[in-house]
């Protein structure tokens, strides 16, 4: 899909679902029209090149309910970008005397699918990731909260610092959790 075609889609004023494949997340957030970004509810990114604008683009989609990121070719530079996204998804601010997430307030589903990793450490899968998920699950206000997490990591020689027990314990609080970790084809 060319950049021109992507811009045409992005400038639609009634867009609810957007699936981008093999694109670059480089559009400046100031160039996106609010009418489109406010109506967007589901964003699926498949093999999109991630850069420093990524979190800023997500930030201007306040109505986003579902965010799915699928990488079939992981680049180590994506790690810090995803770490930044996780940190920003965890940020809260005081609004009308209650804490609310500062970014995509109504996010209910997060999917992260990393396929074909090759001898790398996935830096964003750590305690901060678990804390972000927990904070979005344990909402005090009556704003919709996170209900589903899909996380799959597959490949050879990869590692992470994720506390799977802490993540699994969130199922007791109502999180629908789908984990699929495979190292050299063997399910962990």
PDB file of C-alpha atoms in Angstrom:
ATOM      1  CA  UNK A   1       0.000   0.000   0.000  1.00  0.00           C
ATOM      2  CA  UNK A   2       1.476   3.321  -0.981  1.00  0.00           C
ATOM      3  CA  UNK A   3       1.785   6.297   1.337  1.00  0.00           C
ATOM      4  CA  UNK A   4      -0.815   8.106  -0.770  1.00  0.00           C
ATOM      5  CA  UNK A   5      -3.336   5.288  -0.298  1.00  0.00           C
ATOM      6  CA  UNK A   6      -2.652   5.250   3.435  1.00  0.00           C
ATOM      7  CA  UNK A   7      -3.288   8.992   3.659  1.00  0.00           C
ATOM      8  CA  UNK A   8      -6.611   8.586   1.843  1.00  0.00           C
ATOM      9  CA  UNK A   9      -7.682   5.984   4.377  1.00  0.00           C
ATOM     10  CA  UNK A  10      -6.431   8.047   7.294  1.00  0.00           C
ATOM     11  CA  UNK A  11      -8.399  11.073   6.120  1.00  0.00           C
ATOM     12  CA  UNK A  12     -11.708   9.198   6.102  1.00  0.00           C
ATOM     13  CA  UNK A  13     -14.050  10.765   8.648  1.00  0.00           C
ATOM     14  CA  UNK A  14     -15.961   7.616   9.623  1.00  0.00           C
ATOM     15  CA  UNK A  15     -13.196   5.040   9.896  1.00  0.00           C
ATOM     16  CA  UNK A  16     -13.836   2.422  12.602  1.00  0.00           C
ATOM     17  CA  UNK A  17     -11.396  -0.377  11.682  1.00  0.00           C
ATOM     18  CA  UNK A  18      -7.961   0.060  10.124  1.00  0.00           C
ATOM     19  CA  UNK A  19      -5.650  -2.803   9.211  1.00  0.00           C
ATOM     20  CA  UNK A  20      -2.254  -1.738   7.889  1.00  0.00           C
ATOM     21  CA  UNK A  21       0.217  -4.219   6.523  1.00  0.00           C
ATOM     22  CA  UNK A  22       3.840  -3.551   5.564  1.00  0.00           C
ATOM     23  CA  UNK A  23       3.557   0.197   6.046  1.00  0.00           C
ATOM     24  CA  UNK A  24       5.548   2.759   7.969  1.00  0.00           C
ATOM     25  CA  UNK A  25       4.144   4.331  11.133  1.00  0.00           C
ATOM     26  CA  UNK A  26       5.745   7.641  10.290  1.00  0.00           C
ATOM     27  CA  UNK A  27       2.850   9.974   9.588  1.00  0.00           C
ATOM     28  CA  UNK A  28       3.224  13.018  11.791  1.00  0.00           C
ATOM     29  CA  UNK A  29       0.354  13.058  14.307  1.00  0.00           C
ATOM     30  CA  UNK A  30      -0.302  16.704  13.470  1.00  0.00           C
ATOM     31  CA  UNK A  31      -1.074  15.693   9.869  1.00  0.00           C
ATOM     32  CA  UNK A  32      -3.875  13.294  10.839  1.00  0.00           C
ATOM     33  CA  UNK A  33      -7.436  14.585  10.912  1.00  0.00           C
ATOM     34  CA  UNK A  34      -9.163  14.370  14.302  1.00  0.00           C
ATOM     35  CA  UNK A  35     -12.470  13.187  12.789  1.00  0.00           C
ATOM     36  CA  UNK A  36     -10.785  10.009  11.580  1.00  0.00           C
ATOM     37  CA  UNK A  37      -8.659   9.312  14.614  1.00  0.00           C
ATOM     38  CA  UNK A  38     -11.541   9.876  17.032  1.00  0.00           C
ATOM     39  CA  UNK A  39     -13.809   7.363  15.267  1.00  0.00           C
ATOM     40  CA  UNK A  40     -11.180   4.619  14.981  1.00  0.00           C
ATOM     41  CA  UNK A  41     -11.972   1.700  17.311  1.00  0.00           C
ATOM     42  CA  UNK A  42      -9.806  -1.159  16.000  1.00  0.00           C
ATOM     43  CA  UNK A  43      -6.232  -0.815  14.767  1.00  0.00           C
ATOM     44  CA  UNK A  44      -4.345  -3.850  13.487  1.00  0.00           C
ATOM     45  CA  UNK A  45      -0.756  -3.282  12.413  1.00  0.00           C
ATOM     46  CA  UNK A  46       0.892  -6.121  10.515  1.00  0.00           C
ATOM     47  CA  UNK A  47       4.602  -5.734   9.711  1.00  0.00           C
ATOM     48  CA  UNK A  48       4.384  -1.973  10.071  1.00  0.00           C
ATOM     49  CA  UNK A  49       7.757  -0.302  10.471  1.00  0.00           C
ATOM     50  CA  UNK A  50       7.746   1.183  13.981  1.00  0.00           C
ATOM     51  CA  UNK A  51       9.492   4.458  14.758  1.00  0.00           C
ATOM     52  CA  UNK A  52       9.464   7.230  17.353  1.00  0.00           C
ATOM     53  CA  UNK A  53       6.119   8.594  16.072  1.00  0.00           C
ATOM     54  CA  UNK A  54       4.345   5.321  16.851  1.00  0.00           C
ATOM     55  CA  UNK A  55       3.155   6.122  20.394  1.00  0.00           C
ATOM     56  CA  UNK A  56       2.179   9.647  19.345  1.00  0.00           C
ATOM     57  CA  UNK A  57       0.005   8.245  16.558  1.00  0.00           C
ATOM     58  CA  UNK A  58      -1.714   5.868  19.017  1.00  0.00           C
ATOM     59  CA  UNK A  59      -2.183   8.752  21.471  1.00  0.00           C
ATOM     60  CA  UNK A  60      -4.440  10.675  19.067  1.00  0.00           C
ATOM     61  CA  UNK A  61      -6.875   7.755  18.768  1.00  0.00           C
ATOM     62  CA  UNK A  62      -8.895   8.245  21.976  1.00  0.00           C
ATOM     63  CA  UNK A  63     -11.726   5.904  20.941  1.00  0.00           C
ATOM     64  CA  UNK A  64      -9.410   2.968  20.256  1.00  0.00           C
ATOM     65  CA  UNK A  65     -10.781  -0.234  21.810  1.00  0.00           C
ATOM     66  CA  UNK A  66      -8.518  -2.797  20.163  1.00  0.00           C
ATOM     67  CA  UNK A  67      -4.826  -2.541  19.310  1.00  0.00           C
ATOM     68  CA  UNK A  68      -3.062  -5.459  17.648  1.00  0.00           C
ATOM     69  CA  UNK A  69       0.586  -5.377  16.611  1.00  0.00           C
ATOM     70  CA  UNK A  70       1.996  -8.248  14.563  1.00  0.00           C
ATOM     71  CA  UNK A  71       5.655  -8.406  13.563  1.00  0.00           C
ATOM     72  CA  UNK A  72       6.814 -11.193  11.298  1.00  0.00           C
ATOM     73  CA  UNK A  73      10.275  -9.663  11.117  1.00  0.00           C
ATOM     74  CA  UNK A  74      11.414  -8.196  14.431  1.00  0.00           C
ATOM     75  CA  UNK A  75      14.016  -5.439  14.393  1.00  0.00           C
ATOM     76  CA  UNK A  76      15.871  -4.822  17.669  1.00  0.00           C
ATOM     77  CA  UNK A  77      15.238  -1.065  17.264  1.00  0.00           C
ATOM     78  CA  UNK A  78      11.539  -1.814  17.892  1.00  0.00           C
ATOM     79  CA  UNK A  79      12.267  -2.789  21.505  1.00  0.00           C
ATOM     80  CA  UNK A  80      12.727   0.750  22.875  1.00  0.00           C
ATOM     81  CA  UNK A  81       9.772   1.972  20.787  1.00  0.00           C
ATOM     82  CA  UNK A  82       7.535  -0.712  22.295  1.00  0.00           C
ATOM     83  CA  UNK A  83       8.960   0.045  25.772  1.00  0.00           C
ATOM     84  CA  UNK A  84       7.953   3.670  25.292  1.00  0.00           C
ATOM     85  CA  UNK A  85       4.468   2.624  24.154  1.00  0.00           C
ATOM     86  CA  UNK A  86       4.043   0.385  27.229  1.00  0.00           C
ATOM     87  CA  UNK A  87       5.135   3.227  29.528  1.00  0.00           C
ATOM     88  CA  UNK A  88       2.722   5.656  27.875  1.00  0.00           C
ATOM     89  CA  UNK A  89      -0.148   3.150  28.010  1.00  0.00           C
ATOM     90  CA  UNK A  90       0.459   2.898  31.776  1.00  0.00           C
ATOM     91  CA  UNK A  91       0.485   6.668  32.413  1.00  0.00           C
ATOM     92  CA  UNK A  92      -2.401   8.030  34.466  1.00  0.00           C
ATOM     93  CA  UNK A  93      -3.504  11.554  35.295  1.00  0.00           C
ATOM     94  CA  UNK A  94      -6.001  13.042  37.712  1.00  0.00           C
ATOM     95  CA  UNK A  95      -9.259  13.975  35.962  1.00  0.00           C
ATOM     96  CA  UNK A  96     -12.238  15.119  38.032  1.00  0.00           C
ATOM     97  CA  UNK A  97     -10.647  13.704  41.189  1.00  0.00           C
ATOM     98  CA  UNK A  98     -10.121  10.231  39.730  1.00  0.00           C
ATOM     99  CA  UNK A  99      -7.143   8.636  38.042  1.00  0.00           C
ATOM    100  CA  UNK A 100      -7.561   7.927  34.343  1.00  0.00           C
ATOM    101  CA  UNK A 101      -5.152   6.654  31.753  1.00  0.00           C
ATOM    102  CA  UNK A 102      -3.681   9.473  29.718  1.00  0.00           C
ATOM    103  CA  UNK A 103      -3.704   7.523  26.462  1.00  0.00           C
ATOM    104  CA  UNK A 104      -6.476   5.529  24.709  1.00  0.00           C
ATOM    105  CA  UNK A 105      -8.784   5.526  27.686  1.00  0.00           C
ATOM    106  CA  UNK A 106     -11.194   2.846  26.365  1.00  0.00           C
ATOM    107  CA  UNK A 107      -8.636   0.236  25.285  1.00  0.00           C
ATOM    108  CA  UNK A 108     -10.168  -3.209  25.897  1.00  0.00           C
ATOM    109  CA  UNK A 109      -8.029  -5.567  23.798  1.00  0.00           C
ATOM    110  CA  UNK A 110      -4.282  -5.633  23.275  1.00  0.00           C
ATOM    111  CA  UNK A 111      -2.656  -8.126  20.944  1.00  0.00           C
ATOM    112  CA  UNK A 112       1.086  -8.465  20.437  1.00  0.00           C
ATOM    113  CA  UNK A 113       2.305 -11.180  18.089  1.00  0.00           C
ATOM    114  CA  UNK A 114       6.043 -11.458  17.507  1.00  0.00           C
ATOM    115  CA  UNK A 115       6.809 -14.161  14.980  1.00  0.00           C
ATOM    116  CA  UNK A 116      10.160 -15.451  13.779  1.00  0.00           C
ATOM    117  CA  UNK A 117      12.347 -13.790  16.413  1.00  0.00           C
ATOM    118  CA  UNK A 118      15.982 -14.626  15.958  1.00  0.00           C
ATOM    119  CA  UNK A 119      18.400 -14.488  18.921  1.00  0.00           C
ATOM    120  CA  UNK A 120      17.140 -11.351  20.590  1.00  0.00           C
ATOM    121  CA  UNK A 121      15.992 -10.134  23.986  1.00  0.00           C
ATOM    122  CA  UNK A 122      12.465  -8.694  23.919  1.00  0.00           C
ATOM    123  CA  UNK A 123      13.115  -5.721  26.207  1.00  0.00           C
ATOM    124  CA  UNK A 124       9.519  -4.506  26.559  1.00  0.00           C
ATOM    125  CA  UNK A 125       8.194  -7.806  27.938  1.00  0.00           C
ATOM    126  CA  UNK A 126       9.036  -7.156  31.566  1.00  0.00           C
ATOM    127  CA  UNK A 127       7.477  -6.105  34.871  1.00  0.00           C
ATOM    128  CA  UNK A 128       6.468  -2.724  33.401  1.00  0.00           C
ATOM    129  CA  UNK A 129       4.410  -4.585  30.779  1.00  0.00           C
ATOM    130  CA  UNK A 130       2.631  -6.606  33.495  1.00  0.00           C
ATOM    131  CA  UNK A 131       2.056  -3.422  35.518  1.00  0.00           C
ATOM    132  CA  UNK A 132       0.559  -1.679  32.476  1.00  0.00           C
ATOM    133  CA  UNK A 133      -1.821  -4.585  31.851  1.00  0.00           C
ATOM    134  CA  UNK A 134      -2.811  -4.685  35.534  1.00  0.00           C
ATOM    135  CA  UNK A 135      -3.426  -0.926  35.644  1.00  0.00           C
ATOM    136  CA  UNK A 136      -5.729  -1.124  32.641  1.00  0.00           C
ATOM    137  CA  UNK A 137      -7.566  -4.112  34.106  1.00  0.00           C
ATOM    138  CA  UNK A 138      -8.068  -2.554  37.554  1.00  0.00           C
ATOM    139  CA  UNK A 139      -9.961   0.585  36.580  1.00  0.00           C
ATOM    140  CA  UNK A 140     -11.704   2.409  39.396  1.00  0.00           C
ATOM    141  CA  UNK A 141     -13.866   4.586  37.174  1.00  0.00           C
ATOM    142  CA  UNK A 142     -16.709   3.279  35.050  1.00  0.00           C
ATOM    143  CA  UNK A 143     -14.684   3.732  31.865  1.00  0.00           C
ATOM    144  CA  UNK A 144     -14.291   0.486  29.867  1.00  0.00           C
ATOM    145  CA  UNK A 145     -11.221  -1.446  30.970  1.00  0.00           C
ATOM    146  CA  UNK A 146      -8.842  -3.966  29.456  1.00  0.00           C
ATOM    147  CA  UNK A 147     -10.548  -7.339  29.149  1.00  0.00           C
ATOM    148  CA  UNK A 148      -8.318  -9.280  26.741  1.00  0.00           C
ATOM    149  CA  UNK A 149      -4.591  -9.723  26.152  1.00  0.00           C
ATOM    150  CA  UNK A 150      -3.202 -11.844  23.348  1.00  0.00           C
ATOM    151  CA  UNK A 151       0.555 -12.301  23.540  1.00  0.00           C
ATOM    152  CA  UNK A 152       2.536 -14.634  21.326  1.00  0.00           C
ATOM    153  CA  UNK A 153       6.292 -14.808  20.860  1.00  0.00           C
ATOM    154  CA  UNK A 154       7.885 -17.351  18.536  1.00  0.00           C
ATOM    155  CA  UNK A 155      11.334 -17.947  17.149  1.00  0.00           C
ATOM    156  CA  UNK A 156      14.835 -19.107  17.992  1.00  0.00           C
ATOM    157  CA  UNK A 157      17.116 -17.976  20.789  1.00  0.00           C
ATOM    158  CA  UNK A 158      14.877 -15.205  22.126  1.00  0.00           C
ATOM    159  CA  UNK A 159      14.436 -14.211  25.757  1.00  0.00           C
ATOM    160  CA  UNK A 160      12.423 -11.817  27.917  1.00  0.00           C
ATOM    161  CA  UNK A 161      12.054 -10.769  31.555  1.00  0.00           C
ATOM    162  CA  UNK A 162       8.297 -11.270  31.753  1.00  0.00           C
ATOM    163  CA  UNK A 163       6.875 -12.606  35.013  1.00  0.00           C
ATOM    164  CA  UNK A 164       4.406 -15.083  33.527  1.00  0.00           C
ATOM    165  CA  UNK A 165       3.019 -16.019  36.956  1.00  0.00           C
ATOM    166  CA  UNK A 166       2.132 -12.372  37.668  1.00  0.00           C
ATOM    167  CA  UNK A 167       0.540 -12.056  34.236  1.00  0.00           C
ATOM    168  CA  UNK A 168      -1.400 -15.311  34.667  1.00  0.00           C
ATOM    169  CA  UNK A 169      -2.669 -14.149  38.068  1.00  0.00           C
ATOM    170  CA  UNK A 170      -4.593 -11.390  36.274  1.00  0.00           C
ATOM    171  CA  UNK A 171      -6.946 -14.063  34.918  1.00  0.00           C
ATOM    172  CA  UNK A 172      -8.384 -14.245  38.446  1.00  0.00           C
ATOM    173  CA  UNK A 173      -9.330 -10.574  38.049  1.00  0.00           C
ATOM    174  CA  UNK A 174     -11.221 -11.206  34.821  1.00  0.00           C
ATOM    175  CA  UNK A 175      -8.531 -10.834  32.155  1.00  0.00           C
ATOM    176  CA  UNK A 176      -9.013 -13.085  29.148  1.00  0.00           C
ATOM    177  CA  UNK A 177      -5.405 -14.088  28.568  1.00  0.00           C
ATOM    178  CA  UNK A 178      -4.035 -15.902  25.538  1.00  0.00           C
ATOM    179  CA  UNK A 179      -0.324 -16.682  25.817  1.00  0.00           C
ATOM    180  CA  UNK A 180       1.647 -18.589  23.203  1.00  0.00           C
ATOM    181  CA  UNK A 181       5.406 -18.727  23.671  1.00  0.00           C
ATOM    182  CA  UNK A 182       7.467 -20.994  21.418  1.00  0.00           C
ATOM    183  CA  UNK A 183      11.215 -21.361  21.410  1.00  0.00           C
ATOM    184  CA  UNK A 184      12.684 -23.387  18.541  1.00  0.00           C
ATOM    185  CA  UNK A 185       9.145 -24.587  17.784  1.00  0.00           C
ATOM    186  CA  UNK A 186       8.556 -25.944  21.302  1.00  0.00           C
ATOM    187  CA  UNK A 187       5.673 -24.435  23.265  1.00  0.00           C
ATOM    188  CA  UNK A 188       6.850 -23.077  26.609  1.00  0.00           C
TER     189      UNK A 188
END
